[in-house]
mmCIF file of N, CA and C in Angstrom:
data_model
loop_
_atom_site.group_PDB
_atom_site.id
_atom_site.type_symbol
_atom_site.label_atom_id
_atom_site.label_comp_id
_atom_site.label_asym_id
_atom_site.label_seq_id
_atom_site.Cartn_x
_atom_site.Cartn_y
_atom_site.Cartn_z
ATOM 1 N N SER I 1 -63.861 115.666 34.161
ATOM 2 C CA SER I 1 -64.211 114.469 33.784
ATOM 3 C C SER I 1 -63.121 114.504 32.604
ATOM 4 N N ALA I 2 -62.527 115.355 32.161
ATOM 5 C CA ALA I 2 -61.024 115.219 31.393
ATOM 6 C C ALA I 2 -59.997 115.065 33.007
ATOM 7 N N LEU I 3 -60.372 115.444 34.141
ATOM 8 C CA LEU I 3 -59.165 114.770 34.865
ATOM 9 C C LEU I 3 -59.534 113.528 35.431
ATOM 10 N N SER I 4 -60.606 113.325 35.360
ATOM 11 C CA SER I 4 -61.117 111.749 35.337
ATOM 12 C C SER I 4 -60.484 110.423 34.511
ATOM 13 N N PHE I 5 -60.958 110.777 33.021
ATOM 14 C CA PHE I 5 -59.993 110.463 32.162
ATOM 15 C C PHE I 5 -58.753 110.277 32.111
ATOM 16 N N TRP I 6 -58.013 110.944 32.512
ATOM 17 C CA TRP I 6 -56.599 111.224 32.828
ATOM 18 C C TRP I 6 -56.299 110.286 33.960
ATOM 19 N N GLN I 7 -56.926 110.446 34.971
ATOM 20 C CA GLN I 7 -56.996 109.196 36.139
ATOM 21 C C GLN I 7 -57.161 108.229 35.427
ATOM 22 N N TYR I 8 -57.858 107.763 35.038
ATOM 23 C CA TYR I 8 -58.072 106.079 34.296
ATOM 24 C C TYR I 8 -57.212 105.890 33.557
ATOM 25 N N GLN I 9 -56.714 106.492 32.738
ATOM 26 C CA GLN I 9 -55.783 106.642 31.855
ATOM 27 C C GLN I 9 -54.686 106.456 32.795
ATOM 28 N N ILE I 10 -53.863 106.901 34.039
ATOM 29 C CA ILE I 10 -52.894 107.038 34.416
ATOM 30 C C ILE I 10 -53.078 105.516 35.545
ATOM 31 N N HIS I 11 -54.993 104.832 35.294
ATOM 32 C CA HIS I 11 -54.783 103.524 36.383
ATOM 33 C C HIS I 11 -54.417 102.600 35.644
ATOM 34 N N GLN I 12 -55.181 102.996 34.482
ATOM 35 C CA GLN I 12 -54.639 101.657 33.661
ATOM 36 C C GLN I 12 -53.300 101.818 32.793
ATOM 37 N N GLU I 13 -52.476 102.196 33.273
ATOM 38 C CA GLU I 13 -50.855 102.050 32.921
ATOM 39 C C GLU I 13 -50.611 102.078 34.265
ATOM 40 N N ASN I 14 -50.446 102.027 34.857
ATOM 41 C CA ASN I 14 -49.836 101.402 35.881
ATOM 42 C C ASN I 14 -50.479 99.893 36.415
ATOM 43 N N SER I 15 -51.650 99.606 35.647
ATOM 44 C CA SER I 15 -52.403 98.269 36.400
ATOM 45 C C SER I 15 -51.403 97.008 35.614
ATOM 46 N N PHE I 16 -51.398 97.950 33.697
ATOM 47 C CA PHE I 16 -49.806 97.565 32.777
ATOM 48 C C PHE I 16 -49.054 97.020 33.313
ATOM 49 N N GLN I 17 -47.939 97.998 33.773
ATOM 50 C CA GLN I 17 -46.967 98.482 34.016
ATOM 51 C C GLN I 17 -46.743 97.469 35.282
ATOM 52 N N HIS I 18 -47.758 97.092 36.331
ATOM 53 C CA HIS I 18 -47.758 96.535 37.392
ATOM 54 C C HIS I 18 -47.523 95.197 36.707
ATOM 55 N N ALA I 19 -48.605 94.489 35.738
ATOM 56 C CA ALA I 19 -48.747 93.255 34.977
ATOM 57 C C ALA I 19 -47.452 92.815 34.171
ATOM 58 N N VAL I 20 -46.936 93.740 33.730
ATOM 59 C CA VAL I 20 -45.372 93.687 33.066
ATOM 60 C C VAL I 20 -44.338 93.141 33.950
ATOM 61 N N THR I 21 -45.005 94.060 35.509
ATOM 62 C CA THR I 21 -43.482 93.550 36.471
ATOM 63 C C THR I 21 -43.640 92.179 37.033
ATOM 64 N N ARG I 22 -44.668 91.951 37.039
ATOM 65 C CA ARG I 22 -45.321 90.969 37.573
ATOM 66 C C ARG I 22 -44.779 89.326 37.085
ATOM 67 N N ASN I 23 -45.281 89.815 35.544
ATOM 68 C CA ASN I 23 -44.762 88.847 34.082
ATOM 69 C C ASN I 23 -43.022 88.359 34.395
ATOM 70 N N LEU I 24 -42.887 89.371 34.615
ATOM 71 C CA LEU I 24 -41.038 89.553 34.277
ATOM 72 C C LEU I 24 -40.499 89.138 35.660
ATOM 73 N N ASN I 25 -40.922 89.504 36.844
ATOM 74 C CA ASN I 25 -40.377 88.797 37.701
ATOM 75 C C ASN I 25 -40.917 87.008 37.614
ATOM 76 N N ASP I 26 -41.759 86.686 37.320
ATOM 77 C CA ASP I 26 -42.109 85.236 37.743
ATOM 78 C C ASP I 26 -41.231 84.607 36.004
ATOM 79 N N LYS I 27 -40.916 85.523 35.278
ATOM 80 C CA LYS I 27 -40.164 84.952 34.244
ATOM 81 C C LYS I 27 -38.603 84.472 35.165
ATOM 82 N N ASN I 28 -38.224 85.786 35.587
ATOM 83 C CA ASN I 28 -37.197 85.794 36.081
ATOM 84 C C ASN I 28 -36.945 84.257 37.508
ATOM 85 N N ALA I 29 -37.884 83.964 38.097
ATOM 86 C CA ALA I 29 -37.718 83.105 39.198
ATOM 87 C C ALA I 29 -37.691 81.896 38.228
ATOM 88 N N GLN I 30 -38.502 81.582 37.390
ATOM 89 C CA GLN I 30 -38.796 80.467 36.575
ATOM 90 C C GLN I 30 -37.072 80.334 36.017
ATOM 91 N N LEU I 31 -36.268 81.544 35.365
ATOM 92 C CA LEU I 31 -35.422 80.949 35.269
ATOM 93 C C LEU I 31 -33.759 80.872 36.072
ATOM 94 N N GLN I 32 -33.976 81.068 37.431
ATOM 95 C CA GLN I 32 -33.634 81.482 38.186
ATOM 96 C C GLN I 32 -33.092 79.911 38.551
ATOM 97 N N LYS I 33 -34.693 79.467 38.711
ATOM 98 C CA LYS I 33 -34.592 77.852 39.108
ATOM 99 C C LYS I 33 -34.239 76.839 37.958
ATOM 100 N N GLN I 34 -34.746 77.287 37.082
ATOM 101 C CA GLN I 34 -33.421 76.843 35.780
ATOM 102 C C GLN I 34 -31.996 77.072 35.943
ATOM 103 N N LEU I 35 -31.672 77.848 35.910
ATOM 104 C CA LEU I 35 -30.634 78.305 35.795
ATOM 105 C C LEU I 35 -29.310 77.785 36.955
ATOM 106 N N GLU I 36 -30.405 77.736 38.439
ATOM 107 C CA GLU I 36 -29.951 76.644 39.595
ATOM 108 C C GLU I 36 -29.741 75.530 39.073
ATOM 109 N N ASN I 37 -30.575 74.265 38.703
ATOM 110 C CA ASN I 37 -30.479 73.854 38.286
ATOM 111 C C ASN I 37 -30.128 73.117 37.753
ATOM 112 N N VAL I 38 -29.105 73.443 35.924
ATOM 113 C CA VAL I 38 -28.260 74.174 35.727
ATOM 114 C C VAL I 38 -26.900 73.384 36.302
ATOM 115 N N ILE I 39 -26.376 74.082 37.061
ATOM 116 C CA ILE I 39 -25.948 74.618 38.330
ATOM 117 C C ILE I 39 -25.847 73.075 38.621
ATOM 118 N N ARG I 40 -26.445 72.678 39.556
ATOM 119 C CA ARG I 40 -26.447 71.848 40.113
ATOM 120 C C ARG I 40 -26.396 70.131 39.534
ATOM 121 N N GLU I 41 -26.597 69.648 38.789
ATOM 122 C CA GLU I 41 -26.068 69.166 37.648
ATOM 123 C C GLU I 41 -24.941 69.557 37.279
ATOM 124 N N ALA I 42 -24.372 70.246 36.398
ATOM 125 C CA ALA I 42 -23.070 70.764 36.315
ATOM 126 C C ALA I 42 -21.848 70.198 37.502
ATOM 127 N N ASN I 43 -22.191 70.685 38.380
ATOM 128 C CA ASN I 43 -21.725 70.183 39.854
ATOM 129 C C ASN I 43 -21.426 68.786 39.806
ATOM 130 N N GLY I 44 -22.744 67.853 40.293
ATOM 131 C CA GLY I 44 -22.663 67.133 39.966
ATOM 132 C C GLY I 44 -21.828 66.222 39.527
ATOM 133 N N GLU I 45 -21.763 66.499 37.973
ATOM 134 C CA GLU I 45 -20.879 65.906 36.867
ATOM 135 C C GLU I 45 -19.798 66.243 37.227
ATOM 136 N N LEU I 46 -19.405 67.854 37.799
ATOM 137 C CA LEU I 46 -17.980 67.703 37.706
ATOM 138 C C LEU I 46 -17.127 66.807 39.318
ATOM 139 N N ASN I 47 -18.517 66.405 40.427
ATOM 140 C CA ASN I 47 -17.856 65.596 41.058
ATOM 141 C C ASN I 47 -17.775 64.323 40.586
ATOM 142 N N LEU I 48 -18.818 63.722 39.912
ATOM 143 C CA LEU I 48 -18.166 62.548 39.302
ATOM 144 C C LEU I 48 -17.283 62.281 38.603
ATOM 145 N N LEU I 49 -16.674 63.111 37.431
ATOM 146 C CA LEU I 49 -15.515 63.211 36.755
ATOM 147 C C LEU I 49 -14.651 63.343 37.594
ATOM 148 N N GLY I 50 -14.809 64.041 38.718
ATOM 149 C CA GLY I 50 -13.486 64.293 39.430
ATOM 150 C C GLY I 50 -13.295 63.238 40.312
ATOM 151 N N SER I 51 -13.962 62.548 40.437
ATOM 152 C CA SER I 51 -13.654 61.375 41.229
ATOM 153 C C SER I 51 -13.631 60.131 40.553
ATOM 154 N N LYS I 52 -13.847 60.041 38.594
ATOM 155 C CA LYS I 52 -13.324 59.385 38.001
ATOM 156 C C LYS I 52 -11.793 59.468 37.484
ATOM 157 N N VAL I 53 -11.684 61.295 38.009
ATOM 158 C CA VAL I 53 -10.377 61.412 37.475
ATOM 159 C C VAL I 53 -9.016 60.432 38.749
ATOM 160 N N SER I 54 -9.888 60.885 40.167
ATOM 161 C CA SER I 54 -9.132 60.016 41.304
ATOM 162 C C SER I 54 -8.576 59.122 41.136
ATOM 163 N N GLU I 55 -9.376 57.813 40.707
ATOM 164 C CA GLU I 55 -9.775 56.828 40.419
ATOM 165 C C GLU I 55 -8.653 56.024 39.420
ATOM 166 N N LEU I 56 -8.894 56.850 38.237
ATOM 167 C CA LEU I 56 -8.236 56.456 37.262
ATOM 168 C C LEU I 56 -6.784 57.128 37.892
ATOM 169 N N GLU I 57 -6.181 58.040 38.546
ATOM 170 C CA GLU I 57 -4.855 58.426 39.228
ATOM 171 C C GLU I 57 -4.240 57.653 39.530
ATOM 172 N N ARG I 58 -5.360 56.779 40.393
ATOM 173 C CA ARG I 58 -4.840 56.262 41.580
ATOM 174 C C ARG I 58 -4.772 54.366 40.624
ATOM 175 N N ASP I 59 -5.267 54.546 39.838
ATOM 176 C CA ASP I 59 -4.847 52.731 39.113
ATOM 177 C C ASP I 59 -3.666 53.749 38.120
ATOM 178 N N LEU I 60 -3.599 54.577 37.387
ATOM 179 C CA LEU I 60 -2.179 55.009 36.920
ATOM 180 C C LEU I 60 -1.046 54.583 37.742
ATOM 181 N N GLU I 61 -0.869 55.365 39.122
ATOM 182 C CA GLU I 61 0.029 55.167 40.131
ATOM 183 C C GLU I 61 -0.056 53.461 40.090
ATOM 184 N N LEU I 62 -0.791 52.752 40.638
ATOM 185 C CA LEU I 62 -0.906 51.573 40.694
ATOM 186 C C LEU I 62 0.154 50.481 39.453
ATOM 187 N N GLU I 63 -0.433 51.491 38.124
ATOM 188 C CA GLU I 63 0.313 50.312 37.438
ATOM 189 C C GLU I 63 1.834 50.924 37.019
ATOM 190 N N ARG I 64 2.129 52.063 37.427
ATOM 191 C CA ARG I 64 3.296 52.278 37.196
ATOM 192 C C ARG I 64 4.137 51.642 37.887
ATOM 193 N N ARG I 65 3.279 51.167 39.783
ATOM 194 C CA ARG I 65 4.684 50.801 40.787
ATOM 195 C C ARG I 65 5.032 49.105 39.803
ATOM 196 N N LYS I 66 3.762 48.351 39.190
ATOM 197 C CA LYS I 66 3.446 47.397 39.299
ATOM 198 C C LYS I 66 4.591 47.469 37.627
ATOM 199 N N ILE I 67 4.767 48.036 36.831
ATOM 200 C CA ILE I 67 6.334 48.698 35.986
ATOM 201 C C ILE I 67 7.003 48.314 36.295
ATOM 202 N N HIS I 68 7.295 48.791 37.432
ATOM 203 C CA HIS I 68 8.266 49.573 37.823
ATOM 204 C C HIS I 68 8.812 48.194 38.682
ATOM 205 N N GLU I 69 8.368 47.515 39.299
ATOM 206 C CA GLU I 69 8.569 45.922 39.897
ATOM 207 C C GLU I 69 9.222 45.367 38.887
ATOM 208 N N LEU I 70 7.719 44.646 37.683
ATOM 209 C CA LEU I 70 8.665 44.241 36.900
ATOM 210 C C LEU I 70 9.567 44.657 36.207
ATOM 211 N N GLN I 71 10.456 45.407 35.906
ATOM 212 C CA GLN I 71 11.357 46.327 35.500
ATOM 213 C C GLN I 71 11.990 46.280 36.319
ATOM 214 N N ASP I 72 12.606 45.823 37.103
ATOM 215 C CA ASP I 72 13.557 45.678 38.616
ATOM 216 C C ASP I 72 13.670 44.159 38.326
ATOM 217 N N THR I 73 12.138 43.554 38.685
ATOM 218 C CA THR I 73 12.678 41.693 38.380
ATOM 219 C C THR I 73 13.360 41.510 36.972
ATOM 220 N N SER I 74 13.310 41.869 35.870
ATOM 221 C CA SER I 74 14.146 41.786 34.977
ATOM 222 C C SER I 74 14.805 41.953 35.189
ATOM 223 N N ARG I 75 15.547 43.346 35.562
ATOM 224 C CA ARG I 75 16.824 43.586 35.492
ATOM 225 C C ARG I 75 17.895 43.063 36.577
ATOM 226 N N GLU I 76 17.503 41.956 37.536
ATOM 227 C CA GLU I 76 17.937 40.997 38.445
ATOM 228 C C GLU I 76 17.830 39.524 37.833
ATOM 229 N N ARG I 77 16.696 39.292 36.552
ATOM 230 C CA ARG I 77 16.772 38.273 36.243
ATOM 231 C C ARG I 77 18.068 38.019 34.777
ATOM 232 N N GLU I 78 17.847 39.571 34.042
ATOM 233 C CA GLU I 78 19.088 39.131 32.906
ATOM 234 C C GLU I 78 20.101 39.282 33.786
ATOM 235 N N LYS I 79 20.586 40.305 35.151
ATOM 236 C CA LYS I 79 21.631 39.850 35.759
ATOM 237 C C LYS I 79 22.487 38.478 35.986
ATOM 238 N N GLU I 80 21.319 37.841 36.933
ATOM 239 C CA GLU I 80 21.642 36.009 37.270
ATOM 240 C C GLU I 80 21.902 35.605 35.860
ATOM 241 N N TYR I 81 21.276 36.067 34.907
ATOM 242 C CA TYR I 81 21.547 35.283 33.436
ATOM 243 C C TYR I 81 22.352 35.236 32.797
ATOM 244 N N GLN I 82 22.817 36.849 32.396
ATOM 245 C CA GLN I 82 24.250 37.485 32.274
ATOM 246 C C GLN I 82 25.393 36.224 33.630
ATOM 247 N N LYS I 83 25.479 36.454 34.322
ATOM 248 C CA LYS I 83 26.218 35.606 35.868
ATOM 249 C C LYS I 83 26.476 33.982 34.816
ATOM 250 N N LEU I 84 25.148 33.361 35.198
ATOM 251 C CA LEU I 84 25.666 31.946 34.679
ATOM 252 C C LEU I 84 25.772 31.571 33.103
ATOM 253 N N LYS I 85 25.354 32.669 32.353
ATOM 254 C CA LYS I 85 25.838 32.886 30.672
ATOM 255 C C LYS I 85 27.299 32.751 30.891
ATOM 256 N N ALA I 86 28.251 33.343 31.646
ATOM 257 C CA ALA I 86 29.558 33.735 31.735
ATOM 258 C C ALA I 86 30.388 32.620 33.181
ATOM 259 N N GLN I 87 29.180 32.329 33.753
ATOM 260 C CA GLN I 87 29.910 30.936 34.173
ATOM 261 C C GLN I 87 29.927 29.781 32.901
ATOM 262 N N LEU I 88 28.633 29.568 32.787
ATOM 263 C CA LEU I 88 29.385 28.545 31.453
ATOM 264 C C LEU I 88 29.922 28.563 30.574
ATOM 265 N N ASP I 89 30.937 29.675 29.643
ATOM 266 C CA ASP I 89 31.182 29.979 28.928
ATOM 267 C C ASP I 89 33.218 29.796 29.749
ATOM 268 N N ARG I 90 33.112 30.250 31.334
ATOM 269 C CA ARG I 90 34.343 29.996 31.479
ATOM 270 C C ARG I 90 34.628 28.296 31.851
ATOM 271 N N VAL I 91 34.235 27.786 32.165
ATOM 272 C CA VAL I 91 33.574 26.099 32.423
ATOM 273 C C VAL I 91 34.137 25.768 31.060
ATOM 274 N N LYS I 92 32.971 26.327 30.164
ATOM 275 C CA LYS I 92 33.870 25.781 28.860
ATOM 276 C C LYS I 92 35.108 26.119 28.099
ATOM 277 N N ARG I 93 35.424 27.629 28.552
ATOM 278 C CA ARG I 93 36.905 27.325 28.059
ATOM 279 C C ARG I 93 37.891 26.222 28.838
ATOM 280 N N ARG I 94 37.451 26.840 30.344
ATOM 281 C CA ARG I 94 38.609 25.264 30.935
ATOM 282 C C ARG I 94 38.427 24.026 30.974
ATOM 283 N N ALA I 95 37.169 23.745 30.093
ATOM 284 C CA ALA I 95 37.487 22.495 30.106
ATOM 285 C C ALA I 95 37.994 22.053 28.825
ATOM 286 N N LEU I 96 38.049 23.168 27.435
ATOM 287 C CA LEU I 96 38.627 23.159 26.490
ATOM 288 C C LEU I 96 40.509 23.803 26.470
ATOM 289 N N LEU I 97 40.709 24.230 27.730
ATOM 290 C CA LEU I 97 42.533 24.568 27.664
ATOM 291 C C LEU I 97 42.730 23.525 29.160
ATOM 292 N N ALA I 98 42.276 22.923 29.495
ATOM 293 C CA ALA I 98 43.094 21.825 30.699
ATOM 294 C C ALA I 98 43.890 21.051 30.095
ATOM 295 N N PRO I 99 44.977 21.372 31.292
ATOM 296 C CA PRO I 99 45.884 20.184 29.978
ATOM 297 C C PRO I 99 45.437 18.926 30.728
ATOM 298 N N ASP I 100 45.011 18.395 31.593
ATOM 299 C CA ASP I 100 44.590 17.070 32.128
ATOM 300 C C ASP I 100 43.188 17.258 31.786
ATOM 301 N N ALA I 101 42.514 16.847 30.713
ATOM 302 C CA ALA I 101 40.990 16.762 30.248
ATOM 303 C C ALA I 101 39.998 16.482 31.371
ATOM 304 N N SER I 102 41.185 15.006 31.907
ATOM 305 C CA SER I 102 40.093 14.409 32.445
ATOM 306 C C SER I 102 39.789 15.381 34.010
ATOM 307 N N HIS I 103 40.288 16.331 34.364
ATOM 308 C CA HIS I 103 40.051 16.745 35.971
ATOM 309 C C HIS I 103 38.938 18.420 35.952
ATOM 310 N N ALA I 104 38.812 18.216 34.235
ATOM 311 C CA ALA I 104 37.988 19.356 33.472
ATOM 312 C C ALA I 104 35.532 18.980 34.306
ATOM 313 N N ILE I 105 35.595 19.537 34.701
ATOM 314 C CA ILE I 105 34.192 19.327 35.102
ATOM 315 C C ILE I 105 33.356 19.594 34.081
ATOM 316 N N GLN I 106 32.188 18.702 33.678
ATOM 317 C CA GLN I 106 31.602 19.414 33.076
ATOM 318 C C GLN I 106 30.056 20.705 33.689
ATOM 319 N N PRO I 107 29.596 21.244 33.082
ATOM 320 C CA PRO I 107 29.412 22.157 34.014
ATOM 321 C C PRO I 107 27.790 21.610 33.751
ATOM 322 N N PRO I 108 27.046 22.096 34.981
ATOM 323 C CA PRO I 108 25.500 21.813 35.539
ATOM 324 C C PRO I 108 25.037 22.906 34.423
ATOM 325 N N VAL I 109 24.318 22.082 33.728
ATOM 326 C CA VAL I 109 23.606 23.343 32.639
ATOM 327 C C VAL I 109 21.950 23.231 32.913
ATOM 328 N N HIS I 110 21.435 23.732 33.586
ATOM 329 C CA HIS I 110 19.447 23.609 33.735
ATOM 330 C C HIS I 110 18.549 23.955 32.336
ATOM 331 N N GLY I 111 18.460 23.319 32.131
ATOM 332 C CA GLY I 111 17.513 23.947 31.057
ATOM 333 C C GLY I 111 17.443 24.480 30.034
ATOM 334 N N PHE I 112 19.165 24.466 29.997
ATOM 335 C CA PHE I 112 19.884 24.964 28.606
ATOM 336 C C PHE I 112 19.652 23.692 27.595
ATOM 337 N N SER I 113 19.385 24.270 26.685
ATOM 338 C CA SER I 113 19.655 23.074 25.463
ATOM 339 C C SER I 113 21.171 23.334 24.078
ATOM 340 N N HIS I 114 21.894 22.502 24.507
ATOM 341 C CA HIS I 114 22.570 22.786 23.336
ATOM 342 C C HIS I 114 22.306 22.251 21.755
ATOM 343 N N SER I 115 23.245 22.907 20.765
ATOM 344 C CA SER I 115 23.179 22.152 19.994
ATOM 345 C C SER I 115 24.632 21.000 19.716
ATOM 346 N N HIS I 116 24.493 19.794 19.513
ATOM 347 C CA HIS I 116 25.630 19.338 19.946
ATOM 348 C C HIS I 116 26.532 18.704 18.731
ATOM 349 N N ARG I 117 26.859 19.181 17.868
ATOM 350 C CA ARG I 117 27.623 19.133 16.336
ATOM 351 C C ARG I 117 28.190 19.156 16.395
ATOM 352 N N PRO I 118 29.453 18.321 14.843
ATOM 353 C CA PRO I 118 30.548 18.587 15.562
ATOM 354 C C PRO I 118 30.924 19.801 14.526
ATOM 355 N N LEU I 119 32.480 19.795 15.298
ATOM 356 C CA LEU I 119 32.839 21.363 13.814
ATOM 357 C C LEU I 119 33.072 20.775 12.146
ATOM 358 N N ASP I 120 33.169 21.647 11.862
ATOM 359 C CA ASP I 120 33.124 20.908 10.097
ATOM 360 C C ASP I 120 34.522 20.495 9.782
ATOM 361 N N ASN I 121 33.811 19.676 9.517
ATOM 362 C CA ASN I 121 35.106 18.366 8.687
ATOM 363 C C ASN I 121 35.867 17.802 10.061
ATOM 364 N N GLN I 122 35.652 17.841 11.581
ATOM 365 C CA GLN I 122 36.224 17.624 12.478
ATOM 366 C C GLN I 122 35.830 16.586 13.224
ATOM 367 N N PRO I 123 36.522 15.797 13.795
ATOM 368 C CA PRO I 123 35.794 14.446 14.147
ATOM 369 C C PRO I 123 35.520 15.094 16.129
ATOM 370 N N ARG I 124 34.553 14.304 16.798
ATOM 371 C CA ARG I 124 34.150 14.605 18.652
ATOM 372 C C ARG I 124 35.302 14.057 18.735
ATOM 373 N N GLN I 125 35.300 14.581 19.709
ATOM 374 C CA GLN I 125 37.328 14.081 20.822
ATOM 375 C C GLN I 125 36.178 14.924 22.031
ATOM 376 N N ALA I 126 35.824 13.181 22.982
ATOM 377 C CA ALA I 126 35.678 12.750 24.174
ATOM 378 C C ALA I 126 36.965 12.853 25.439
ATOM 379 N N VAL I 127 37.285 13.670 25.617
ATOM 380 C CA VAL I 127 38.240 13.642 26.761
ATOM 381 C C VAL I 127 37.154 13.357 28.293
ATOM 382 N N GLY I 128 37.143 12.495 29.259
ATOM 383 C CA GLY I 128 36.615 12.234 30.514
ATOM 384 C C GLY I 128 35.436 11.804 30.075
ATOM 385 N N GLU I 129 34.748 13.342 31.218
ATOM 386 C CA GLU I 129 33.361 13.500 31.079
ATOM 387 C C GLU I 129 32.710 14.350 29.455
ATOM 388 N N VAL I 130 33.885 15.353 29.306
ATOM 389 C CA VAL I 130 33.521 16.362 28.562
ATOM 390 C C VAL I 130 33.626 16.233 27.225
ATOM 391 N N ASP I 131 32.503 16.668 25.980
ATOM 392 C CA ASP I 131 32.627 16.569 25.314
ATOM 393 C C ASP I 131 33.256 17.047 24.072
ATOM 394 N N ILE I 132 34.447 17.814 23.925
ATOM 395 C CA ILE I 132 34.649 18.735 23.354
ATOM 396 C C ILE I 132 34.242 19.457 22.029
ATOM 397 N N GLY I 133 34.255 18.374 21.147
ATOM 398 C CA GLY I 133 33.258 18.335 19.963
ATOM 399 C C GLY I 133 31.720 19.493 20.246
ATOM 400 N N ALA I 134 30.888 19.540 21.102
ATOM 401 C CA ALA I 134 29.835 19.784 21.913
ATOM 402 C C ALA I 134 30.327 20.721 22.465
ATOM 403 N N VAL I 135 30.873 21.528 23.455
ATOM 404 C CA VAL I 135 32.008 22.228 23.998
ATOM 405 C C VAL I 135 31.850 22.934 23.105
ATOM 406 N N VAL I 136 32.392 22.934 21.669
ATOM 407 C CA VAL I 136 32.907 23.944 20.766
ATOM 408 C C VAL I 136 31.936 24.575 20.095
ATOM 409 N N GLY I 137 30.909 22.934 19.693
ATOM 410 C CA GLY I 137 29.636 23.586 19.023
ATOM 411 C C GLY I 137 28.445 24.628 19.524
ATOM 412 N N GLY I 138 28.624 24.709 21.042
ATOM 413 C CA GLY I 138 27.902 24.591 21.745
ATOM 414 C C GLY I 138 28.404 26.512 22.506
ATOM 415 N N MET I 139 29.881 26.723 22.431
ATOM 416 C CA MET I 139 30.428 28.157 22.016
ATOM 417 C C MET I 139 29.851 28.724 20.664
ATOM 418 N N GLU I 140 30.103 28.007 19.806
ATOM 419 C CA GLU I 140 30.004 28.216 18.579
ATOM 420 C C GLU I 140 28.129 29.073 18.779
ATOM 421 N N ASP I 141 27.106 28.286 19.018
ATOM 422 C CA ASP I 141 26.030 28.582 18.811
ATOM 423 C C ASP I 141 25.771 29.405 19.584
ATOM 424 N N TYR I 142 26.523 30.262 20.608
ATOM 425 C CA TYR I 142 26.384 31.514 21.320
ATOM 426 C C TYR I 142 26.367 32.740 20.477
ATOM 427 N N ARG I 143 27.420 32.606 19.806
ATOM 428 C CA ARG I 143 28.217 33.299 19.275
ATOM 429 C C ARG I 143 27.421 34.473 18.250
ATOM 430 N N GLY I 144 27.261 35.814 18.091
ATOM 431 C CA GLY I 144 25.998 36.322 17.394
ATOM 432 C C GLY I 144 24.874 36.644 17.694
ATOM 433 N N LYS I 145 24.778 36.120 19.127
ATOM 434 C CA LYS I 145 22.812 35.574 19.596
ATOM 435 C C LYS I 145 23.536 37.512 20.942
ATOM 436 N N PRO I 146 22.562 37.695 20.375
ATOM 437 C CA PRO I 146 21.956 38.837 21.542
ATOM 438 C C PRO I 146 22.664 38.156 23.398
ATOM 439 N N ARG I 147 23.129 39.737 23.783
ATOM 440 C CA ARG I 147 23.136 38.765 25.102
ATOM 441 C C ARG I 147 22.455 39.851 25.934
#
């Protein structure tokens, strides 16, 4: 009887420990599934963000190339502008300094507009096809302007 009671208590304790173990194993399995879901979602987000980063890096590289091309085009246009401006200045100087102004050639100016104003208190002198006052006035207009 004391032995039966002791066996009963051991059986009850064993059943209780078995129930606790089963309950903990169930909770562990449930938490493991939740963890796997969280990891799967995080990996999905990481893949999505990695794709976005790659796409943005491609876009950035494209924009850098465009900027480089635009800078090259701008440099080329600036060089051409400076050449044309220097050429125009040389033609104007030749027209002013030509001993026989009738041989001076009027420069073809495409798309440029000049302020044709006479020098202060000096009348305009037209020689051949070149209006010297306009040339000098045009040269004065270009002074001080950024090149």
